[in-house]
PDB file of C-alpha atoms in Angstrom:
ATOM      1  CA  UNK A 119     -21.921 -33.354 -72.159  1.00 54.00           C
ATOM      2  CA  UNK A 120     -19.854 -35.661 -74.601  1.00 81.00           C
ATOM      3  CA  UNK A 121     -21.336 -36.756 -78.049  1.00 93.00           C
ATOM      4  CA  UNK A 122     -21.527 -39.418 -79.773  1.00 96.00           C
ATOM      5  CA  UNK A 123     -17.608 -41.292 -79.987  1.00 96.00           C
ATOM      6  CA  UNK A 124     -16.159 -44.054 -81.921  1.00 97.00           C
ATOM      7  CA  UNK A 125     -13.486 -46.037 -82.115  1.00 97.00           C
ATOM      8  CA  UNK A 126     -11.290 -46.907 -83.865  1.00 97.00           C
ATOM      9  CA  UNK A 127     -10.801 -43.604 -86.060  1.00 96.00           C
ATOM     10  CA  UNK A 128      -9.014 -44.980 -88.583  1.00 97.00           C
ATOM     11  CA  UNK A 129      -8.836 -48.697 -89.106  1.00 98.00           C
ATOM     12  CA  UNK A 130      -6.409 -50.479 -92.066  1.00 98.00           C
ATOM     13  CA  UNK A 131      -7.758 -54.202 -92.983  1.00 98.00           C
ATOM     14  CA  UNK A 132      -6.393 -57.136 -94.852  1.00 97.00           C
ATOM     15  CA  UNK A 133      -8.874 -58.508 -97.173  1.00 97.00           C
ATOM     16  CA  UNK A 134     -10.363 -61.914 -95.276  1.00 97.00           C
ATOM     17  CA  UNK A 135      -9.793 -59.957 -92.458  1.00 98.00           C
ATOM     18  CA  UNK A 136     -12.634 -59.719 -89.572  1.00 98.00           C
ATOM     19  CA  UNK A 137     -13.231 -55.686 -88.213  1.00 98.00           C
ATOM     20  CA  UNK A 138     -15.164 -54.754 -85.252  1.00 98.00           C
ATOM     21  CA  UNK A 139     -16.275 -51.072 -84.887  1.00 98.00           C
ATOM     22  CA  UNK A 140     -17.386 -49.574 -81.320  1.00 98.00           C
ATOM     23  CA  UNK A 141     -20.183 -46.457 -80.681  1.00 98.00           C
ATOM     24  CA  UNK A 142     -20.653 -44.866 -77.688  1.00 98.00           C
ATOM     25  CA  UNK A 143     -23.987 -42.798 -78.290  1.00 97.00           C
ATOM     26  CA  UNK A 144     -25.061 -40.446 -76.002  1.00 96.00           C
ATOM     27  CA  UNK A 145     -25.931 -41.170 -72.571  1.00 95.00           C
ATOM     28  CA  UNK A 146     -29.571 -42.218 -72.401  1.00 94.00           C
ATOM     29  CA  UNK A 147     -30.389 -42.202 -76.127  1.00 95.00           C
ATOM     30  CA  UNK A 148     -32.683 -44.612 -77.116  1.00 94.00           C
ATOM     31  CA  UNK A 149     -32.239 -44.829 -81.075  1.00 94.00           C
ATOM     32  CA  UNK A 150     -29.009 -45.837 -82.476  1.00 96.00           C
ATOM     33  CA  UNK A 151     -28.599 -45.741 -86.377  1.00 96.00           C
ATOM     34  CA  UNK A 152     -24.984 -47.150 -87.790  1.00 97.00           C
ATOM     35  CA  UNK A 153     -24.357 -45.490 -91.593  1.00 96.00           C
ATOM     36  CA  UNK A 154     -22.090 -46.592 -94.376  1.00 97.00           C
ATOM     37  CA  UNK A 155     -20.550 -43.269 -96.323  1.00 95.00           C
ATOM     38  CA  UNK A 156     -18.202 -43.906 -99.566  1.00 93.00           C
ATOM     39  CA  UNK A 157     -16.025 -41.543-100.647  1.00 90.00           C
ATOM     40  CA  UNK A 158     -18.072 -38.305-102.351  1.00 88.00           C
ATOM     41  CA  UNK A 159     -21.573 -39.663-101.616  1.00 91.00           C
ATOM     42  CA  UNK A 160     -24.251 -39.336 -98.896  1.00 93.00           C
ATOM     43  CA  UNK A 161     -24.458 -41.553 -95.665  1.00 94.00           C
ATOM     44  CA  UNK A 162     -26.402 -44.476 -96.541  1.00 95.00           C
ATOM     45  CA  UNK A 163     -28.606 -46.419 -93.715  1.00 94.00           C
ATOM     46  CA  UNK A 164     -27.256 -49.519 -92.673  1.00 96.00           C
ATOM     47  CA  UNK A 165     -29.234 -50.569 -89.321  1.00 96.00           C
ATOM     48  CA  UNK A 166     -31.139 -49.457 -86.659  1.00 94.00           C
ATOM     49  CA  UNK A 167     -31.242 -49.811 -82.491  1.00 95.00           C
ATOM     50  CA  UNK A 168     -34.120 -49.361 -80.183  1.00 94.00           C
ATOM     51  CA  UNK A 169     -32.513 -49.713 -77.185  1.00 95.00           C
ATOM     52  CA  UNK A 170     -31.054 -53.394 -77.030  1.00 96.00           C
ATOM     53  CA  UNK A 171     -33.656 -54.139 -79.809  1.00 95.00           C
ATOM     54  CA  UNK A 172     -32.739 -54.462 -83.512  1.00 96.00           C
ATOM     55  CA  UNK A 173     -35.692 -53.126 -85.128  1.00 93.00           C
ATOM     56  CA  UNK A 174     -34.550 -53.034 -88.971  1.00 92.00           C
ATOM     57  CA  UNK A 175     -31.166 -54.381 -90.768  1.00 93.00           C
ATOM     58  CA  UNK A 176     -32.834 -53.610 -93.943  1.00 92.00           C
ATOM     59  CA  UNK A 177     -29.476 -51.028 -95.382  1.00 94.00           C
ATOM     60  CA  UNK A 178     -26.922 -54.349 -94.476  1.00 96.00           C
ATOM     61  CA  UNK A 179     -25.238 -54.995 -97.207  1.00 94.00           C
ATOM     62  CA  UNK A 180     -24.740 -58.256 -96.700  1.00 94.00           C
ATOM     63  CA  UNK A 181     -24.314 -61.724 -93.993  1.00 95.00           C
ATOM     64  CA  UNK A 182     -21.091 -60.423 -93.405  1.00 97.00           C
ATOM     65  CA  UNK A 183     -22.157 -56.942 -91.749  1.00 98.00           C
ATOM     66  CA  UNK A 184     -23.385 -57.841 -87.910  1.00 97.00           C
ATOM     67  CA  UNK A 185     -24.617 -55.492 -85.621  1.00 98.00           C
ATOM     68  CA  UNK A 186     -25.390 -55.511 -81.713  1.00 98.00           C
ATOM     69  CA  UNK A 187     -26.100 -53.511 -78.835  1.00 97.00           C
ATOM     70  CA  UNK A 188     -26.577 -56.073 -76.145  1.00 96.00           C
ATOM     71  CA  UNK A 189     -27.662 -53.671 -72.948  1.00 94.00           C
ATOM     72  CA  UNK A 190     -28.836 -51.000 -74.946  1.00 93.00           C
ATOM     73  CA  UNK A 191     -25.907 -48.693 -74.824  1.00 95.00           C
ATOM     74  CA  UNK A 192     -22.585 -49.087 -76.697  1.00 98.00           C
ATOM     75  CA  UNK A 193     -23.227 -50.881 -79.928  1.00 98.00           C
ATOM     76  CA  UNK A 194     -20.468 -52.578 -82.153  1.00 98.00           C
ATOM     77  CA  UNK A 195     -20.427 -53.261 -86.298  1.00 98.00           C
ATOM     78  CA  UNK A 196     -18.583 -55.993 -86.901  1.00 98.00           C
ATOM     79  CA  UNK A 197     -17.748 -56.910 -90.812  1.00 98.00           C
ATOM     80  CA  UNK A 198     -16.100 -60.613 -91.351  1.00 98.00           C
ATOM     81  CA  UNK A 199     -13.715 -61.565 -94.156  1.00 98.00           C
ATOM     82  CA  UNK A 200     -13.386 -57.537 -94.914  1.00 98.00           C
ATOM     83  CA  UNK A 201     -13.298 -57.013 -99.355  1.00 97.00           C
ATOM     84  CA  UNK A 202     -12.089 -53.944-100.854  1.00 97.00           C
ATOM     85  CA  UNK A 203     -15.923 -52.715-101.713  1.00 96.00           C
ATOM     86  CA  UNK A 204     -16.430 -52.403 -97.560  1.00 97.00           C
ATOM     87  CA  UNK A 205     -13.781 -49.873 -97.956  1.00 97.00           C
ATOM     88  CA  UNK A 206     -15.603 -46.610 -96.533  1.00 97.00           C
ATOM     89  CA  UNK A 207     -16.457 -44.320 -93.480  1.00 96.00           C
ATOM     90  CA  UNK A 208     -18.534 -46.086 -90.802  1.00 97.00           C
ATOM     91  CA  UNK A 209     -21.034 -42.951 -88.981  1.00 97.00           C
ATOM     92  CA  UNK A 210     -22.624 -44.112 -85.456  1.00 97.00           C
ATOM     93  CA  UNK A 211     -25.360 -41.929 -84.493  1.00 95.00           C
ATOM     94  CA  UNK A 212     -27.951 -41.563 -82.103  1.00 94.00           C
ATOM     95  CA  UNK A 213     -31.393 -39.694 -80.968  1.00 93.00           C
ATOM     96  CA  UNK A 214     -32.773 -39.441 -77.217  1.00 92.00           C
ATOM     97  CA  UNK A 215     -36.376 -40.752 -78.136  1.00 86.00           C
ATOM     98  CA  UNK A 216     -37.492 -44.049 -79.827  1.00 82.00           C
ATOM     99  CA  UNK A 217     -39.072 -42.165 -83.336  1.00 77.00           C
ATOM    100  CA  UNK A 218     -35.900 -43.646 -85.401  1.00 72.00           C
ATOM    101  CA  UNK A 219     -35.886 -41.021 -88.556  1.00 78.00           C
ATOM    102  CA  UNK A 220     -38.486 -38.213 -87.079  1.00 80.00           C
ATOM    103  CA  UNK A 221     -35.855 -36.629 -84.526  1.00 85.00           C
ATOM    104  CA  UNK A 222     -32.718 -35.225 -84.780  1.00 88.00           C
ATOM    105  CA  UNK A 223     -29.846 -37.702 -84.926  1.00 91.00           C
ATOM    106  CA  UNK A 224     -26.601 -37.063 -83.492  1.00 93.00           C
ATOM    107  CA  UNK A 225     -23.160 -38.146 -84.999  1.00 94.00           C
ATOM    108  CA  UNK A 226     -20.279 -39.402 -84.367  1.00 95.00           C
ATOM    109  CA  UNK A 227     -16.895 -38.692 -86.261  1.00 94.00           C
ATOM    110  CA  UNK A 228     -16.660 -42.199 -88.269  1.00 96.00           C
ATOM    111  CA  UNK A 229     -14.310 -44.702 -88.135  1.00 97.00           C
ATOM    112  CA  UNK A 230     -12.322 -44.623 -91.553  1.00 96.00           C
ATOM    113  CA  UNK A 231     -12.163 -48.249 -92.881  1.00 98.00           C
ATOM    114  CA  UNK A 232      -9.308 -49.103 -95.683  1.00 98.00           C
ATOM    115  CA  UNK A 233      -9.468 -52.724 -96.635  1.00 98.00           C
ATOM    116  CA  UNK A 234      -6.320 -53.164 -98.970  1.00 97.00           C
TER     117      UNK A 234
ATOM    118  CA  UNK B 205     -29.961 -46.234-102.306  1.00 51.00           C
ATOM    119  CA  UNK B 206     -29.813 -42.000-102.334  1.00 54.00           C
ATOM    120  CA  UNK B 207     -32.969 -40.996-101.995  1.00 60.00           C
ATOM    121  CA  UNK B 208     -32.563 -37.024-102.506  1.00 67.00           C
ATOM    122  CA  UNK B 209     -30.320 -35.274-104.959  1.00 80.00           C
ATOM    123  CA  UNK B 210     -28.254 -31.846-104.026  1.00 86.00           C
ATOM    124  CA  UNK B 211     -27.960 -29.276-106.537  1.00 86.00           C
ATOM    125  CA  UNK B 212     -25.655 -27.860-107.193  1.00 93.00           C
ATOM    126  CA  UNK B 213     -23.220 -30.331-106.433  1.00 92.00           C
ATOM    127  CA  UNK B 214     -20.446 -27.727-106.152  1.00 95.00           C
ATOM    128  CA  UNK B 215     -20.578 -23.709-105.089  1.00 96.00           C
ATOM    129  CA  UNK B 216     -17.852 -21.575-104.701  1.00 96.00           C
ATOM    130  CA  UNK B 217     -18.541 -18.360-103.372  1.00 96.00           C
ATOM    131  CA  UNK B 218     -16.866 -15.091-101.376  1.00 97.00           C
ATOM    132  CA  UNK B 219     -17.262 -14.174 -97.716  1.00 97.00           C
ATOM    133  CA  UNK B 220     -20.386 -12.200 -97.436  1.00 97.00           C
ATOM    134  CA  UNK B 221     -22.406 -13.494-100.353  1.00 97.00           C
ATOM    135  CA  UNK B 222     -25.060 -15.562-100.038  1.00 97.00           C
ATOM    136  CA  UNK B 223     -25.379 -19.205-100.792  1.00 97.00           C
ATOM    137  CA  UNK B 224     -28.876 -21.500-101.924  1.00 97.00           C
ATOM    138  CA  UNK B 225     -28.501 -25.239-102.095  1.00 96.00           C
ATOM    139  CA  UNK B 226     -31.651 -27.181-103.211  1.00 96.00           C
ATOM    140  CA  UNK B 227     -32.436 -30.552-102.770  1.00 95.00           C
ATOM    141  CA  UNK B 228     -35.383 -32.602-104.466  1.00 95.00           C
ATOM    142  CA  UNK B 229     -36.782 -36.358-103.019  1.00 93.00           C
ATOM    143  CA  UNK B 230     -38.617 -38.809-104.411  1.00 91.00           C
ATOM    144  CA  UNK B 231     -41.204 -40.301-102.226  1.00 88.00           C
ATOM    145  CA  UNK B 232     -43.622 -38.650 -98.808  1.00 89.00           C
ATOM    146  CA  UNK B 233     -42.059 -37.778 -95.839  1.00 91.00           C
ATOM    147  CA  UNK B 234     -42.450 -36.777 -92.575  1.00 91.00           C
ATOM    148  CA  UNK B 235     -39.783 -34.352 -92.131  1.00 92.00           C
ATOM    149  CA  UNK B 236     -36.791 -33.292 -94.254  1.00 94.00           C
ATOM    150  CA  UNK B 237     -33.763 -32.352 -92.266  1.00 94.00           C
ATOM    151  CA  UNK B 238     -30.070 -30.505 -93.170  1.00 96.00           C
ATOM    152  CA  UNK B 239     -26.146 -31.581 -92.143  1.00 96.00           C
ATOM    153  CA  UNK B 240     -23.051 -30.015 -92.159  1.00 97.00           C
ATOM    154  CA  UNK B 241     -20.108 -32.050 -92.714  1.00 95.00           C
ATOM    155  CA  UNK B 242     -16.736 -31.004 -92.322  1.00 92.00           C
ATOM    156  CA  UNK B 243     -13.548 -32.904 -94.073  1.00 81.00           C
ATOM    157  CA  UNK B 244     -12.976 -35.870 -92.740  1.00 70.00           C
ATOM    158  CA  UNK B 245     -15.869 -35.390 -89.720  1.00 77.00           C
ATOM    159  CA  UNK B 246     -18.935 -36.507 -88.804  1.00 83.00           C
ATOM    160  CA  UNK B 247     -22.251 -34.734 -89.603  1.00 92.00           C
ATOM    161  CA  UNK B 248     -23.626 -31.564 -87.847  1.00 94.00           C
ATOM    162  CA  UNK B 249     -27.442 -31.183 -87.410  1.00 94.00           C
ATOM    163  CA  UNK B 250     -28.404 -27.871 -88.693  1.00 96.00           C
ATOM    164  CA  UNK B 251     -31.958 -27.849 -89.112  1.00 95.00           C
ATOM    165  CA  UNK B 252     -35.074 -29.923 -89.276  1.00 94.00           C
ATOM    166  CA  UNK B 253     -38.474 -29.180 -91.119  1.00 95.00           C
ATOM    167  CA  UNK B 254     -41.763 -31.181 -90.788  1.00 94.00           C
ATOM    168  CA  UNK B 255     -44.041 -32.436 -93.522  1.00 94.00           C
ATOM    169  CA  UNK B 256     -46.706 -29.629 -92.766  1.00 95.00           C
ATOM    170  CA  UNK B 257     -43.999 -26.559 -92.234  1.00 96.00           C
ATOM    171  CA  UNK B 258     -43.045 -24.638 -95.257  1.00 97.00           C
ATOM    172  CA  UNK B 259     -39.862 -22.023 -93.411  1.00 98.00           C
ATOM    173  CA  UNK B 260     -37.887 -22.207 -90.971  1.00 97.00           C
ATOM    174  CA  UNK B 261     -35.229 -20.005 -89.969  1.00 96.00           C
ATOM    175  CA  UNK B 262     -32.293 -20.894 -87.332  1.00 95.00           C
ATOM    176  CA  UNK B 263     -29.708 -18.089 -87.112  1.00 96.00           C
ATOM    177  CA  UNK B 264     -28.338 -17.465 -90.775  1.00 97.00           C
ATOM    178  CA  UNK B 265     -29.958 -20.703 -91.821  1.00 97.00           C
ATOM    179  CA  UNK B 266     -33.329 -20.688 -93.662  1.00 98.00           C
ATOM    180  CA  UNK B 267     -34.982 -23.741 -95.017  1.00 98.00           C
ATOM    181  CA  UNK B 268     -38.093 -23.970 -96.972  1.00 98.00           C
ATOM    182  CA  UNK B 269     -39.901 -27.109 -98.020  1.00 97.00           C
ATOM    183  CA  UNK B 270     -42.176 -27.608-100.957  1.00 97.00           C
ATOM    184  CA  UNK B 271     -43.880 -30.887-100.572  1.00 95.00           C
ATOM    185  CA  UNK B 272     -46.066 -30.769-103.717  1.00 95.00           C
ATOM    186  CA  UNK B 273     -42.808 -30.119-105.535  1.00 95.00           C
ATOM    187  CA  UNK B 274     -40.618 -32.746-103.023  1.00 95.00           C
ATOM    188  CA  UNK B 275     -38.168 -30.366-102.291  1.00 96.00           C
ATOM    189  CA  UNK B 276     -36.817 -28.373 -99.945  1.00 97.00           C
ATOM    190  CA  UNK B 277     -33.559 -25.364-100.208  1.00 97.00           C
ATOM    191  CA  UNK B 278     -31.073 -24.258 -97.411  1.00 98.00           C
ATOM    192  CA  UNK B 279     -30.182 -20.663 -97.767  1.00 98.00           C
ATOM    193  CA  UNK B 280     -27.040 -19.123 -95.666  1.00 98.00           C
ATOM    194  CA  UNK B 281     -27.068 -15.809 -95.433  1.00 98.00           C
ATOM    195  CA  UNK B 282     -23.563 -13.569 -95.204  1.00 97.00           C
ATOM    196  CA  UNK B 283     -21.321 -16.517 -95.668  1.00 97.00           C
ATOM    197  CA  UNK B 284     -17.829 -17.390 -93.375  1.00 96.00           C
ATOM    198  CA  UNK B 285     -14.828 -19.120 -94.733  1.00 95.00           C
ATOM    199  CA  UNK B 286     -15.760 -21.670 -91.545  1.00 94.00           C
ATOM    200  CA  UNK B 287     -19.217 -22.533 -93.359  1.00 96.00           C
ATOM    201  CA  UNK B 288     -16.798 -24.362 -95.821  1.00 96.00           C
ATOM    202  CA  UNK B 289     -18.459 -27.918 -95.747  1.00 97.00           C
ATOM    203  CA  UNK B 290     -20.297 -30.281 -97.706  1.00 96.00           C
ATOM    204  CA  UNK B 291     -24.453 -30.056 -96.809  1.00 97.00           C
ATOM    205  CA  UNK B 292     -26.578 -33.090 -96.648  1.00 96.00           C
ATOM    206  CA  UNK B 293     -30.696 -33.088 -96.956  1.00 95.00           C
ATOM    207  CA  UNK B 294     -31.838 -36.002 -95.354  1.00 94.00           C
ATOM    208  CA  UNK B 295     -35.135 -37.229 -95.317  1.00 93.00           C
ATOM    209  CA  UNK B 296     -37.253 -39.013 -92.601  1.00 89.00           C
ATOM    210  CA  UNK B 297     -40.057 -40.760 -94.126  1.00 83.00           C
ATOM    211  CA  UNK B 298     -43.424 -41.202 -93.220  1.00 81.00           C
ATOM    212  CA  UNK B 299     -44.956 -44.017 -91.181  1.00 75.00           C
ATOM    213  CA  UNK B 300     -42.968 -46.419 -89.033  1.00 67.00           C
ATOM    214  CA  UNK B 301     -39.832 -46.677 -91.207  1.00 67.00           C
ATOM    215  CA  UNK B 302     -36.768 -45.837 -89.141  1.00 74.00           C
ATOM    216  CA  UNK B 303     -34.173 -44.539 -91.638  1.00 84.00           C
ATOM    217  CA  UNK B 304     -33.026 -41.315 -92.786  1.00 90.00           C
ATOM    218  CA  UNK B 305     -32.177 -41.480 -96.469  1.00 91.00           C
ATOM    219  CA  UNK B 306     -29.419 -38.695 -97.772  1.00 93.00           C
ATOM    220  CA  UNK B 307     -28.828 -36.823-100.735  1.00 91.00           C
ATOM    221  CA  UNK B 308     -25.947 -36.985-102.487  1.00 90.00           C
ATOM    222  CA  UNK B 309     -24.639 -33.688-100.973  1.00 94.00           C
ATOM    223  CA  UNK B 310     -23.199 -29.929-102.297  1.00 95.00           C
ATOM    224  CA  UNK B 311     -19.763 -28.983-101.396  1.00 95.00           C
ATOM    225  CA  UNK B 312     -19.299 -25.354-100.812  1.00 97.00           C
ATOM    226  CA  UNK B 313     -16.480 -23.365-100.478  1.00 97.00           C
ATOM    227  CA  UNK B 314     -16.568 -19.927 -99.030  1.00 97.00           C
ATOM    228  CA  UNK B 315     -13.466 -17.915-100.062  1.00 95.00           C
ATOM    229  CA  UNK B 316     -11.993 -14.816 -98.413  1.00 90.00           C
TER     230      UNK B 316
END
């Protein structure tokens, strides 16, 4: 079956500019997690679906970063007025049951943001 | 914030050998888990450990976890040039917090 996609891949911003970045997760997953990664670090948490249910925004970095998932499938990160510092790669990823961080999570490839 | 920290952060090694990464967290968890990341892709699941395991072996992967000590090392055995990656612990914490928190990561490189 397919995995986990998103689009764009690779996305090139003008600061000010507003991004929006799509997930597919796979079909019938409950949990949907979005991650930040900068260049030579670890993923970092940035928010987390259950179902169409935001249940913690907590790694946001800020009232810029919005995140949705309005019937409980595809989800979208948008970031308004993009700044240099969002520059990074965005990982979707999901997990079949509703136990956020105590199953296996499944990624997709990242889009690659560049905000110049 | 990075909750775990790799070490080493770098390993270079030939086909055949094998190869220990470590990785040591900070607070109690429920289970501790291990990704493989390729340049420039996404993360692979390798392996996941609970709280109350100690080993687990998947393949040439073995993982043991330490809680007392908080940590936890990934051993591949007989190393490929295609287990060239960077390796992420990640840990699930305990209680109803949702997030897995990752380490900062060790980039090996297998060499022919």
């Amino acid at each position: 079956g397919a995995g986990v996609s998103q689009s764009p891949r690779y996305k090139v911003a003008k600061r000010g500019q507003d991004v929006a970045l799509r997930c597919d997760p796979i079909s019938g997953h409950v949990s949907l997690f979005w991650y930040q990664q900068a260049l030579g670090q670890g993923p970092e948490f940035l928010t987390y679906f259950q179902n169409e249910a935001q249940l913690d925004k907590s790694g946001l970095p800020s009232d810029r970063f919005f995140a949705e998932r309005p019937e409980g499938s595809v989800s979208t990160l948008k970031i308004q007025r993009t700044q240099q510092e969002d520059s990074a790669v965005y990982l979707c990823a999901s997990s079949l049951m509703a136990s956020g961080a105590k199953e296996t999570q499944y990624f997709g490839p990242g889009t690659r943001l560049l905000v110049l | 914030s990075q909750q775990g920290e790799e070490d080493p952060q770098a390993l270079s090694i030939q086909e055949g050998e094998n190869a220990t990464m470590n990785c040591s967290y900070k607070t109690s968890i429920n289970n501790l888990q291990w990704y493989r990341q390729n340049s420039g892709r996404g993360l692979v699941h390798l392996i996941l450990i609970r709280s109350n395991e100690r080993e687990k072996h998947s393949g040439r992967l073995r993982v043991t976890l330490d809680t007392s000590k908080k940590s936890s090392s990934l051993l591949i055995t007989a190393s490929r040039a295609a287990d060239t990656a960077s390796y992420f612990c990640a840990t699930g914490p305990s209680g109803t917090a949702s997030k897995l928190t990752f380490g900062t990561g060790t980039r090996l490189q297998v060499t022919l």
